[in-house]
PDB file of C-alpha atoms in Angstrom:
ATOM      1  CA  MET Y   1       0.261   0.111  -0.032  1.00 71.00           C
ATOM      2  CA  ALA Y   2       1.288   3.385  -0.738  1.00 86.00           C
ATOM      3  CA  TYR Y   3      -0.552   5.533   1.915  1.00 94.00           C
ATOM      4  CA  LYS Y   4      -0.953   8.853   0.944  1.00 96.00           C
ATOM      5  CA  LEU Y   5      -1.843  11.196   4.313  1.00 97.00           C
ATOM      6  CA  LEU Y   6      -0.266  11.282   7.312  1.00 98.00           C
ATOM      7  CA  ALA Y   7      -1.779  12.245  10.513  1.00 98.00           C
ATOM      8  CA  LEU Y   8      -0.215  13.430  13.398  1.00 98.00           C
ATOM      9  CA  ASN Y   9      -0.450  13.725  17.065  1.00 98.00           C
ATOM     10  CA  ILE Y  10       1.266  16.762  18.311  1.00 96.00           C
ATOM     11  CA  ASP Y  11       1.221  16.503  22.293  1.00 93.00           C
ATOM     12  CA  GLY Y  12       2.958  13.119  23.640  1.00 94.00           C
ATOM     13  CA  THR Y  13       3.522  12.364  19.989  1.00 97.00           C
ATOM     14  CA  LEU Y  14       5.196  15.351  17.921  1.00 96.00           C
ATOM     15  CA  LEU Y  15       6.699  16.797  20.770  1.00 95.00           C
ATOM     16  CA  LYS Y  16       8.974  15.979  23.475  1.00 94.00           C
ATOM     17  CA  ASN Y  17       7.275  15.798  27.205  1.00 92.00           C
ATOM     18  CA  ASN Y  18       9.837  19.637  27.463  1.00 90.00           C
ATOM     19  CA  GLY Y  19       7.271  21.126  24.697  1.00 89.00           C
ATOM     20  CA  ARG Y  20      10.103  20.732  22.171  1.00 93.00           C
ATOM     21  CA  LEU Y  21      10.029  19.456  18.476  1.00 95.00           C
ATOM     22  CA  GLN Y  22      12.846  17.436  17.771  1.00 95.00           C
ATOM     23  CA  ARG Y  23      15.747  17.840  15.108  1.00 96.00           C
ATOM     24  CA  GLU Y  24      15.381  14.592  13.496  1.00 97.00           C
ATOM     25  CA  THR Y  25      11.099  15.197  14.057  1.00 97.00           C
ATOM     26  CA  LYS Y  26      11.355  17.734  11.979  1.00 97.00           C
ATOM     27  CA  GLU Y  27      13.835  16.058   9.353  1.00 97.00           C
ATOM     28  CA  ALA Y  28      11.232  13.357   9.481  1.00 96.00           C
ATOM     29  CA  VAL Y  29       8.578  14.667   8.583  1.00 97.00           C
ATOM     30  CA  GLU Y  30      10.222  16.676   5.282  1.00 96.00           C
ATOM     31  CA  TYR Y  31      11.314  13.002   4.027  1.00 95.00           C
ATOM     32  CA  VAL Y  32       7.673  11.776   4.310  1.00 95.00           C
ATOM     33  CA  LYS Y  33       7.070  15.347   1.869  1.00 95.00           C
ATOM     34  CA  GLN Y  34       9.443  14.586  -0.319  1.00 93.00           C
ATOM     35  CA  LYS Y  35       8.164  11.529  -0.989  1.00 92.00           C
ATOM     36  CA  GLY Y  36       4.577  12.681  -2.371  1.00 93.00           C
ATOM     37  CA  VAL Y  37       2.817  12.312   1.484  1.00 96.00           C
ATOM     38  CA  TYR Y  38       0.309  14.812   2.576  1.00 97.00           C
ATOM     39  CA  VAL Y  39       1.610  15.367   5.868  1.00 98.00           C
ATOM     40  CA  THR Y  40      -1.236  16.553   8.704  1.00 98.00           C
ATOM     41  CA  LEU Y  41      -1.878  17.532  12.413  1.00 98.00           C
ATOM     42  CA  LEU Y  42      -4.868  15.510  14.551  1.00 98.00           C
ATOM     43  CA  THR Y  43      -5.549  17.426  17.664  1.00 97.00           C
ATOM     44  CA  SER Y  44      -7.215  18.407  20.248  1.00 94.00           C
ATOM     45  CA  ARG Y  45      -5.696  22.068  20.522  1.00 94.00           C
ATOM     46  CA  ASN Y  46      -6.440  25.308  18.671  1.00 94.00           C
ATOM     47  CA  LEU Y  47      -5.283  26.271  15.288  1.00 95.00           C
ATOM     48  CA  LEU Y  48      -3.447  28.978  16.464  1.00 93.00           C
ATOM     49  CA  ALA Y  49      -1.159  26.694  18.414  1.00 92.00           C
ATOM     50  CA  ALA Y  50      -1.334  23.820  15.614  1.00 95.00           C
ATOM     51  CA  ARG Y  51      -0.331  26.533  13.288  1.00 95.00           C
ATOM     52  CA  LYS Y  52       3.042  26.745  15.565  1.00 93.00           C
ATOM     53  CA  VAL Y  53       4.034  23.832  14.839  1.00 95.00           C
ATOM     54  CA  ALA Y  54       3.106  23.341  11.476  1.00 97.00           C
ATOM     55  CA  LYS Y  55       5.297  26.782  10.365  1.00 96.00           C
ATOM     56  CA  ALA Y  56       8.002  24.729  12.227  1.00 96.00           C
ATOM     57  CA  LEU Y  57       7.695  21.382  10.395  1.00 97.00           C
ATOM     58  CA  LYS Y  58       7.000  23.857   7.423  1.00 97.00           C
ATOM     59  CA  LEU Y  59       3.366  22.358   6.586  1.00 97.00           C
ATOM     60  CA  GLU Y  60       1.141  24.723   4.341  1.00 96.00           C
ATOM     61  CA  SER Y  61      -1.545  22.261   4.625  1.00 97.00           C
ATOM     62  CA  ASP Y  62      -4.503  22.141   6.534  1.00 98.00           C
ATOM     63  CA  LEU Y  63      -4.880  21.399   9.867  1.00 98.00           C
ATOM     64  CA  ILE Y  64      -7.702  19.417  11.879  1.00 98.00           C
ATOM     65  CA  THR Y  65      -7.738  21.045  15.409  1.00 98.00           C
ATOM     66  CA  PHE Y  66     -10.283  21.674  18.109  1.00 97.00           C
ATOM     67  CA  GLN Y  67     -11.144  17.972  18.055  1.00 97.00           C
ATOM     68  CA  GLY Y  68     -12.380  18.095  14.008  1.00 98.00           C
ATOM     69  CA  ALA Y  69     -14.347  21.144  15.017  1.00 98.00           C
ATOM     70  CA  ILE Y  70     -12.573  23.281  12.541  1.00 98.00           C
ATOM     71  CA  ILE Y  71     -10.477  22.411  10.033  1.00 98.00           C
ATOM     72  CA  GLY Y  72      -7.836  24.193   7.787  1.00 98.00           C
ATOM     73  CA  LYS Y  73      -4.647  26.243   6.919  1.00 96.00           C
ATOM     74  CA  SER Y  74      -5.623  29.605   9.474  1.00 94.00           C
ATOM     75  CA  LEU Y  75      -8.308  30.914  10.915  1.00 93.00           C
ATOM     76  CA  ASN Y  76      -9.016  32.647   7.615  1.00 94.00           C
ATOM     77  CA  GLU Y  77      -8.738  30.126   5.638  1.00 95.00           C
ATOM     78  CA  LYS Y  78     -11.074  27.300   6.845  1.00 97.00           C
ATOM     79  CA  MET Y  79     -12.338  24.101   5.147  1.00 96.00           C
ATOM     80  CA  PHE Y  80     -14.581  23.248   8.051  1.00 98.00           C
ATOM     81  CA  GLU Y  81     -16.033  24.529  10.659  1.00 98.00           C
ATOM     82  CA  ALA Y  82     -18.611  23.893  13.844  1.00 98.00           C
ATOM     83  CA  LEU Y  83     -19.711  25.814  16.774  1.00 98.00           C
ATOM     84  CA  ILE Y  84     -21.219  25.082  19.995  1.00 98.00           C
ATOM     85  CA  PRO Y  85     -24.247  27.883  19.966  1.00 98.00           C
ATOM     86  CA  GLU Y  86     -24.404  30.509  21.862  1.00 98.00           C
ATOM     87  CA  GLU Y  87     -27.349  30.039  24.056  1.00 98.00           C
ATOM     88  CA  ARG Y  88     -25.883  26.066  24.499  1.00 98.00           C
ATOM     89  CA  THR Y  89     -22.660  27.244  25.598  1.00 98.00           C
ATOM     90  CA  PHE Y  90     -24.550  29.245  27.886  1.00 98.00           C
ATOM     91  CA  ASN Y  91     -26.925  26.512  29.381  1.00 98.00           C
ATOM     92  CA  ILE Y  92     -24.316  23.984  29.829  1.00 98.00           C
ATOM     93  CA  VAL Y  93     -21.646  26.352  31.983  1.00 98.00           C
ATOM     94  CA  GLN Y  94     -25.107  26.973  34.170  1.00 97.00           C
ATOM     95  CA  VAL Y  95     -25.606  22.997  34.639  1.00 97.00           C
ATOM     96  CA  LEU Y  96     -21.360  22.011  34.717  1.00 97.00           C
ATOM     97  CA  GLU Y  97     -20.946  25.532  37.543  1.00 96.00           C
ATOM     98  CA  ASN Y  98     -23.272  22.879  40.223  1.00 95.00           C
ATOM     99  CA  PHE Y  99     -20.781  21.058  39.678  1.00 95.00           C
ATOM    100  CA  ASN Y 100     -16.542  21.249  40.964  1.00 92.00           C
ATOM    101  CA  CYS Y 101     -14.845  21.750  38.263  1.00 93.00           C
ATOM    102  CA  ASN Y 102     -12.872  23.589  35.984  1.00 92.00           C
ATOM    103  CA  ILE Y 103     -14.046  25.079  32.857  1.00 94.00           C
ATOM    104  CA  ARG Y 104     -12.664  27.057  29.747  1.00 94.00           C
ATOM    105  CA  LEU Y 105     -14.284  27.642  27.127  1.00 97.00           C
ATOM    106  CA  LEU Y 106     -12.464  27.527  23.403  1.00 96.00           C
ATOM    107  CA  HIS Y 107     -12.792  30.299  21.107  1.00 95.00           C
ATOM    108  CA  GLU Y 108     -10.641  30.065  18.030  1.00 94.00           C
ATOM    109  CA  ARG Y 109      -8.623  33.352  19.249  1.00 93.00           C
ATOM    110  CA  TYR Y 110      -8.373  32.748  22.709  1.00 93.00           C
ATOM    111  CA  SER Y 111     -10.696  30.646  26.227  1.00 93.00           C
ATOM    112  CA  LEU Y 112     -12.244  31.870  29.390  1.00 94.00           C
ATOM    113  CA  GLY Y 113     -11.864  29.854  32.213  1.00 92.00           C
ATOM    114  CA  ASN Y 114     -12.972  29.488  35.816  1.00 92.00           C
ATOM    115  CA  ARG Y 115     -10.848  30.211  38.684  1.00 82.00           C
ATOM    116  CA  LYS Y 116     -11.885  27.041  40.570  1.00 77.00           C
ATOM    117  CA  LYS Y 117      -9.946  25.494  42.362  1.00 70.00           C
ATOM    118  CA  VAL Y 118     -10.318  21.840  41.714  1.00 69.00           C
ATOM    119  CA  GLN Y 119      -7.168  20.267  41.896  1.00 63.00           C
ATOM    120  CA  LYS Y 120      -2.982  21.060  42.890  1.00 49.00           C
ATOM    121  CA  ASN Y 121      -1.761  22.359  39.690  1.00 46.00           C
ATOM    122  CA  LEU Y 122      -4.445  21.948  37.704  1.00 51.00           C
ATOM    123  CA  VAL Y 123      -5.021  25.278  36.475  1.00 50.00           C
ATOM    124  CA  VAL Y 124      -1.073  25.650  35.233  1.00 46.00           C
ATOM    125  CA  ARG Y 125      -1.496  22.662  33.036  1.00 51.00           C
ATOM    126  CA  THR Y 126      -4.567  23.410  32.093  1.00 48.00           C
ATOM    127  CA  VAL Y 127      -2.377  27.396  30.273  1.00 46.00           C
ATOM    128  CA  LEU Y 128       0.551  25.807  29.746  1.00 47.00           C
ATOM    129  CA  SER Y 129      -1.111  22.578  27.250  1.00 51.00           C
ATOM    130  CA  SER Y 130      -3.117  25.061  25.188  1.00 51.00           C
ATOM    131  CA  GLY Y 131       0.308  26.035  23.461  1.00 53.00           C
ATOM    132  CA  ASP Y 132       1.546  29.828  23.234  1.00 58.00           C
ATOM    133  CA  PRO Y 133      -0.070  32.238  25.466  1.00 57.00           C
ATOM    134  CA  PHE Y 134       0.848  35.226  23.234  1.00 59.00           C
ATOM    135  CA  PHE Y 135      -0.758  33.365  20.028  1.00 70.00           C
ATOM    136  CA  TYR Y 136      -3.617  31.833  22.658  1.00 83.00           C
ATOM    137  CA  PRO Y 137      -4.286  33.696  25.520  1.00 87.00           C
ATOM    138  CA  THR Y 138      -6.395  32.623  28.430  1.00 87.00           C
ATOM    139  CA  GLN Y 139      -8.360  35.250  30.760  1.00 91.00           C
ATOM    140  CA  PHE Y 140      -9.880  33.867  34.249  1.00 92.00           C
ATOM    141  CA  VAL Y 141     -13.292  34.952  35.949  1.00 94.00           C
ATOM    142  CA  ASP Y 142     -14.846  34.345  38.701  1.00 93.00           C
ATOM    143  CA  SER Y 143     -18.162  33.349  37.154  1.00 94.00           C
ATOM    144  CA  ILE Y 144     -17.847  32.781  33.294  1.00 97.00           C
ATOM    145  CA  GLY Y 145     -21.872  31.913  33.216  1.00 96.00           C
ATOM    146  CA  ASP Y 146     -22.310  36.299  34.182  1.00 96.00           C
ATOM    147  CA  VAL Y 147     -19.515  37.221  31.541  1.00 96.00           C
ATOM    148  CA  LEU Y 148     -21.458  35.491  28.858  1.00 97.00           C
ATOM    149  CA  MET Y 149     -24.411  37.065  30.040  1.00 96.00           C
ATOM    150  CA  ASP Y 150     -23.187  40.208  28.674  1.00 95.00           C
ATOM    151  CA  GLU Y 151     -20.392  38.749  26.308  1.00 96.00           C
ATOM    152  CA  PRO Y 152     -22.663  35.318  24.428  1.00 97.00           C
ATOM    153  CA  MET Y 153     -20.219  33.117  22.410  1.00 97.00           C
ATOM    154  CA  ALA Y 154     -20.178  30.155  20.747  1.00 98.00           C
ATOM    155  CA  VAL Y 155     -17.343  27.738  20.274  1.00 98.00           C
ATOM    156  CA  PRO Y 156     -15.912  24.869  18.875  1.00 98.00           C
ATOM    157  CA  LYS Y 157     -14.859  22.893  22.096  1.00 97.00           C
ATOM    158  CA  ILE Y 158     -15.452  23.740  26.116  1.00 97.00           C
ATOM    159  CA  ASP Y 159     -12.799  21.525  28.355  1.00 95.00           C
ATOM    160  CA  VAL Y 160     -13.788  20.435  31.573  1.00 95.00           C
ATOM    161  CA  TYR Y 161     -11.838  19.122  34.266  1.00 92.00           C
ATOM    162  CA  PHE Y 162     -12.935  17.038  37.517  1.00 93.00           C
ATOM    163  CA  ALA Y 163     -11.128  16.339  41.025  1.00 90.00           C
ATOM    164  CA  SER Y 164     -11.602  12.299  39.956  1.00 91.00           C
ATOM    165  CA  ASP Y 165     -13.491  10.458  36.750  1.00 92.00           C
ATOM    166  CA  ALA Y 166     -16.375   9.922  38.852  1.00 94.00           C
ATOM    167  CA  GLU Y 167     -16.889  13.613  39.381  1.00 94.00           C
ATOM    168  CA  ARG Y 168     -16.657  14.003  35.973  1.00 95.00           C
ATOM    169  CA  ASP Y 169     -19.124  10.776  34.840  1.00 96.00           C
ATOM    170  CA  GLU Y 170     -21.944  12.214  37.475  1.00 97.00           C
ATOM    171  CA  ALA Y 171     -21.928  15.372  34.827  1.00 97.00           C
ATOM    172  CA  ALA Y 172     -21.418  13.882  31.776  1.00 97.00           C
ATOM    173  CA  ALA Y 173     -24.921  11.445  32.802  1.00 97.00           C
ATOM    174  CA  VAL Y 174     -26.520  14.907  33.042  1.00 97.00           C
ATOM    175  CA  LEU Y 175     -24.879  16.675  30.177  1.00 98.00           C
ATOM    176  CA  ALA Y 176     -26.059  14.083  28.329  1.00 97.00           C
ATOM    177  CA  LYS Y 177     -29.701  13.820  28.852  1.00 97.00           C
ATOM    178  CA  ALA Y 178     -29.354  18.139  28.474  1.00 97.00           C
ATOM    179  CA  PHE Y 179     -27.810  18.816  25.226  1.00 97.00           C
ATOM    180  CA  PRO Y 180     -28.370  15.561  22.589  1.00 95.00           C
ATOM    181  CA  THR Y 181     -26.616  17.811  19.827  1.00 96.00           C
ATOM    182  CA  ILE Y 182     -23.158  17.240  21.861  1.00 97.00           C
ATOM    183  CA  ASP Y 183     -20.649  14.698  22.022  1.00 97.00           C
ATOM    184  CA  MET Y 184     -18.784  14.310  24.929  1.00 97.00           C
ATOM    185  CA  ILE Y 185     -15.134  12.803  24.822  1.00 96.00           C
ATOM    186  CA  MET Y 186     -13.466  11.540  27.799  1.00 93.00           C
ATOM    187  CA  GLN Y 187      -9.840  11.758  28.527  1.00 89.00           C
ATOM    188  CA  SER Y 188      -8.295  10.337  31.597  1.00 83.00           C
ATOM    189  CA  ASN Y 189      -7.684  12.043  34.853  1.00 85.00           C
ATOM    190  CA  GLY Y 190     -10.786  13.721  34.826  1.00 91.00           C
ATOM    191  CA  LYS Y 191     -10.556  15.464  31.813  1.00 92.00           C
ATOM    192  CA  MET Y 192     -14.160  15.301  29.405  1.00 95.00           C
ATOM    193  CA  GLU Y 193     -13.592  17.822  26.087  1.00 97.00           C
ATOM    194  CA  ILE Y 194     -17.192  18.908  24.904  1.00 98.00           C
ATOM    195  CA  VAL Y 195     -17.977  19.262  21.101  1.00 98.00           C
ATOM    196  CA  PRO Y 196     -20.657  20.085  18.731  1.00 98.00           C
ATOM    197  CA  GLN Y 197     -22.226  16.816  17.413  1.00 97.00           C
ATOM    198  CA  GLY Y 198     -20.302  14.327  15.293  1.00 97.00           C
ATOM    199  CA  VAL Y 199     -17.843  16.154  16.130  1.00 98.00           C
ATOM    200  CA  SER Y 200     -13.921  13.289  16.692  1.00 97.00           C
ATOM    201  CA  LYS Y 201     -10.618  13.735  15.403  1.00 98.00           C
ATOM    202  CA  LEU Y 202     -11.968  10.159  13.103  1.00 98.00           C
ATOM    203  CA  ALA Y 203     -14.673  12.454  11.462  1.00 98.00           C
ATOM    204  CA  GLY Y 204     -12.433  15.628  10.897  1.00 98.00           C
ATOM    205  CA  LEU Y 205      -9.947  13.125   9.041  1.00 98.00           C
ATOM    206  CA  ARG Y 206     -12.737  11.816   6.482  1.00 98.00           C
ATOM    207  CA  ARG Y 207     -13.594  15.035   5.526  1.00 98.00           C
ATOM    208  CA  LEU Y 208     -10.816  16.110   5.067  1.00 98.00           C
ATOM    209  CA  GLY Y 209      -9.779  13.213   3.183  1.00 98.00           C
ATOM    210  CA  HIS Y 210     -12.891  13.455   0.986  1.00 98.00           C
ATOM    211  CA  HIS Y 211     -11.830  17.038   0.227  1.00 97.00           C
ATOM    212  CA  LEU Y 212      -7.957  16.045  -0.438  1.00 98.00           C
ATOM    213  CA  GLY Y 213     -10.160  12.695  -2.498  1.00 97.00           C
ATOM    214  CA  ILE Y 214      -8.161  10.486  -0.415  1.00 98.00           C
ATOM    215  CA  SER Y 215      -9.459   7.329   1.391  1.00 97.00           C
ATOM    216  CA  LEU Y 216      -8.725   5.901   5.066  1.00 98.00           C
ATOM    217  CA  ARG Y 217      -6.920   3.180   4.381  1.00 97.00           C
ATOM    218  CA  GLU Y 218      -4.555   5.101   1.944  1.00 97.00           C
ATOM    219  CA  MET Y 219      -3.666   7.162   5.728  1.00 98.00           C
ATOM    220  CA  VAL Y 220      -1.041   6.563   8.264  1.00 97.00           C
ATOM    221  CA  VAL Y 221      -2.088   8.020  12.216  1.00 98.00           C
ATOM    222  CA  ILE Y 222       0.474   8.030  14.480  1.00 98.00           C
ATOM    223  CA  GLY Y 223      -0.916   8.731  18.219  1.00 98.00           C
ATOM    224  CA  ASP Y 224      -0.751   8.852  22.196  1.00 96.00           C
ATOM    225  CA  SER Y 225      -4.188   9.539  23.251  1.00 94.00           C
ATOM    226  CA  LEU Y 226      -7.342   8.059  24.421  1.00 94.00           C
ATOM    227  CA  ASP Y 227      -9.029   9.904  21.597  1.00 95.00           C
ATOM    228  CA  ASP Y 228      -6.559   8.754  19.420  1.00 97.00           C
ATOM    229  CA  ILE Y 229      -8.322   5.053  18.792  1.00 97.00           C
ATOM    230  CA  PRO Y 230     -11.281   5.423  16.282  1.00 97.00           C
ATOM    231  CA  ALA Y 231      -8.950   7.445  13.681  1.00 98.00           C
ATOM    232  CA  ILE Y 232      -5.889   4.957  14.609  1.00 98.00           C
ATOM    233  CA  GLU Y 233      -8.548   1.611  14.205  1.00 98.00           C
ATOM    234  CA  ALA Y 234     -10.084   3.317  11.102  1.00 98.00           C
ATOM    235  CA  VAL Y 235      -7.352   4.069   8.888  1.00 98.00           C
ATOM    236  CA  GLY Y 236      -5.015   1.571   6.789  1.00 96.00           C
ATOM    237  CA  LEU Y 237      -1.934   2.246   9.382  1.00 97.00           C
ATOM    238  CA  GLY Y 238      -2.870   2.801  12.933  1.00 98.00           C
ATOM    239  CA  VAL Y 239       0.750   3.538  14.924  1.00 98.00           C
ATOM    240  CA  ALA Y 240       0.855   4.163  18.560  1.00 98.00           C
ATOM    241  CA  MET Y 241       3.516   5.690  20.563  1.00 98.00           C
ATOM    242  CA  GLY Y 242       5.556   3.951  22.895  1.00 97.00           C
ATOM    243  CA  ASN Y 243       4.320   6.344  25.759  1.00 97.00           C
ATOM    244  CA  ALA Y 244       0.621   5.558  24.524  1.00 97.00           C
ATOM    245  CA  PRO Y 245      -1.961   3.987  26.951  1.00 95.00           C
ATOM    246  CA  ALA Y 246      -2.206   0.264  26.734  1.00 96.00           C
ATOM    247  CA  GLU Y 247      -5.792   0.371  25.228  1.00 96.00           C
ATOM    248  CA  VAL Y 248      -3.897   2.858  22.333  1.00 97.00           C
ATOM    249  CA  LYS Y 249      -1.444  -0.025  21.600  1.00 97.00           C
ATOM    250  CA  LYS Y 250      -4.003  -2.330  21.986  1.00 97.00           C
ATOM    251  CA  VAL Y 251      -5.736  -1.143  18.986  1.00 97.00           C
ATOM    252  CA  ALA Y 252      -2.272  -0.453  16.380  1.00 97.00           C
ATOM    253  CA  ASP Y 253      -1.235  -2.065  13.729  1.00 96.00           C
ATOM    254  CA  TRP Y 254       2.155  -1.458  14.760  1.00 95.00           C
ATOM    255  CA  VAL Y 255       4.081   0.736  18.051  1.00 97.00           C
ATOM    256  CA  THR Y 256       6.936   3.214  17.845  1.00 97.00           C
ATOM    257  CA  ARG Y 257       8.976   3.783  19.937  1.00 97.00           C
ATOM    258  CA  SER Y 258       7.591   6.599  22.554  1.00 97.00           C
ATOM    259  CA  ASN Y 259       8.252  10.549  22.273  1.00 97.00           C
ATOM    260  CA  GLU Y 260      11.030  11.000  24.433  1.00 96.00           C
ATOM    261  CA  GLN Y 261      12.897   8.933  21.746  1.00 97.00           C
ATOM    262  CA  LEU Y 262      12.163  10.064  18.644  1.00 96.00           C
ATOM    263  CA  GLY Y 263       8.872   7.675  17.851  1.00 97.00           C
ATOM    264  CA  VAL Y 264       7.645   9.692  14.783  1.00 97.00           C
ATOM    265  CA  ALA Y 265      11.332   9.465  13.405  1.00 97.00           C
ATOM    266  CA  TYR Y 266      11.724   6.375  13.782  1.00 96.00           C
ATOM    267  CA  MET Y 267       7.847   4.922  12.396  1.00 96.00           C
ATOM    268  CA  ILE Y 268       8.583   7.661   9.293  1.00 95.00           C
ATOM    269  CA  LYS Y 269      12.290   6.419   8.294  1.00 91.00           C
ATOM    270  CA  GLU Y 270      11.047   2.404   9.214  1.00 90.00           C
ATOM    271  CA  HIS Y 271       7.901   2.827   6.863  1.00 89.00           C
ATOM    272  CA  PHE Y 272       8.514   5.160   4.342  1.00 90.00           C
ATOM    273  CA  ARG Y 273      11.894   4.492   2.942  1.00 82.00           C
ATOM    274  CA  LYS Y 274      10.597   2.152   0.485  1.00 75.00           C
ATOM    275  CA  GLN Y 275       7.280   4.248  -0.557  1.00 72.00           C
ATOM    276  CA  GLN Y 276       7.911   6.159  -3.998  1.00 62.00           C
ATOM    277  CA  ARG Y 277       6.279   9.135  -5.157  1.00 66.00           C
ATOM    278  CA  PRO Y 278       3.271   8.929  -7.163  1.00 59.00           C
ATOM    279  CA  GLU Y 279       4.469  10.154 -10.395  1.00 56.00           C
ATOM    280  CA  PHE Y 280       7.540   7.866 -10.311  1.00 45.00           C
ATOM    281  CA  LEU Y 281       4.950   4.476 -10.111  1.00 44.00           C
ATOM    282  CA  ARG Y 282       2.644   5.831 -12.572  1.00 50.00           C
ATOM    283  CA  LYS Y 283       5.934   6.275 -15.019  1.00 49.00           C
ATOM    284  CA  LEU Y 284       6.942   2.584 -13.709  1.00 38.00           C
ATOM    285  CA  LYS Y 285       3.109   1.678 -14.719  1.00 46.00           C
ATOM    286  CA  MET Y 286       3.273   3.161 -17.405  1.00 47.00           C
ATOM    287  CA  LYS Y 287       6.891   1.350 -19.100  1.00 49.00           C
ATOM    288  CA  ARG Y 288       5.330  -2.060 -18.195  1.00 48.00           C
TER     289      ARG Y 288
END
């Protein structure tokens, strides 16, 4: 199989634990681009943060961001966008503010969060995981609901952090009954991501593939998170990082090294070194 698209998760996959992008990883991405493979990013991050990583990799491709809620090259060049409407966002926040949780509304240009302390360093980790605050600022307020009454927001994603998975699941049950037109993506350590119905990393891959004329079986996905599982299962070659949870490794076709051990670069060199550019294969077929 000659693969035509490579989708890469960012945190825990492309980046080391300190947030650095290694030279070997950049070289590997350039290597696979030279073989005519379309390289994209597949992330829960916002588009501005993903675009910064893409720039470091010299990618001009459409990026799948906000769990697939926004796909595009930039905020001015969107291929797809799905938002939770203003009124529904407000109503979801009203429900969530009855629980002990950190809430973050993720707008395309900034985020709005509450100041409630749920867990030690939780807010700090939330800010650091969002990317460079210079490009994507975060504002913290006492009551998000009060702010939304005066300044309504429609958002592609809402991140919610609970002290435990049990508390998260209790809130999720309430939300599921009240709001049938949203989807909830469960993460580890009590985190939940709320997105418009039908939004996911896999759905984003399907949309981008349809736009490019590339089928899922012609794609490779490399990831490390629970939300990568559907995409890893669905594509032609699903790859789990060595640092991924057991559930991710179980569904993968191949497990590479960890993000600390340059797992993306290793996988690319191992699997793409024998793949020729599509133009070369077409000429070879014509000669035969």
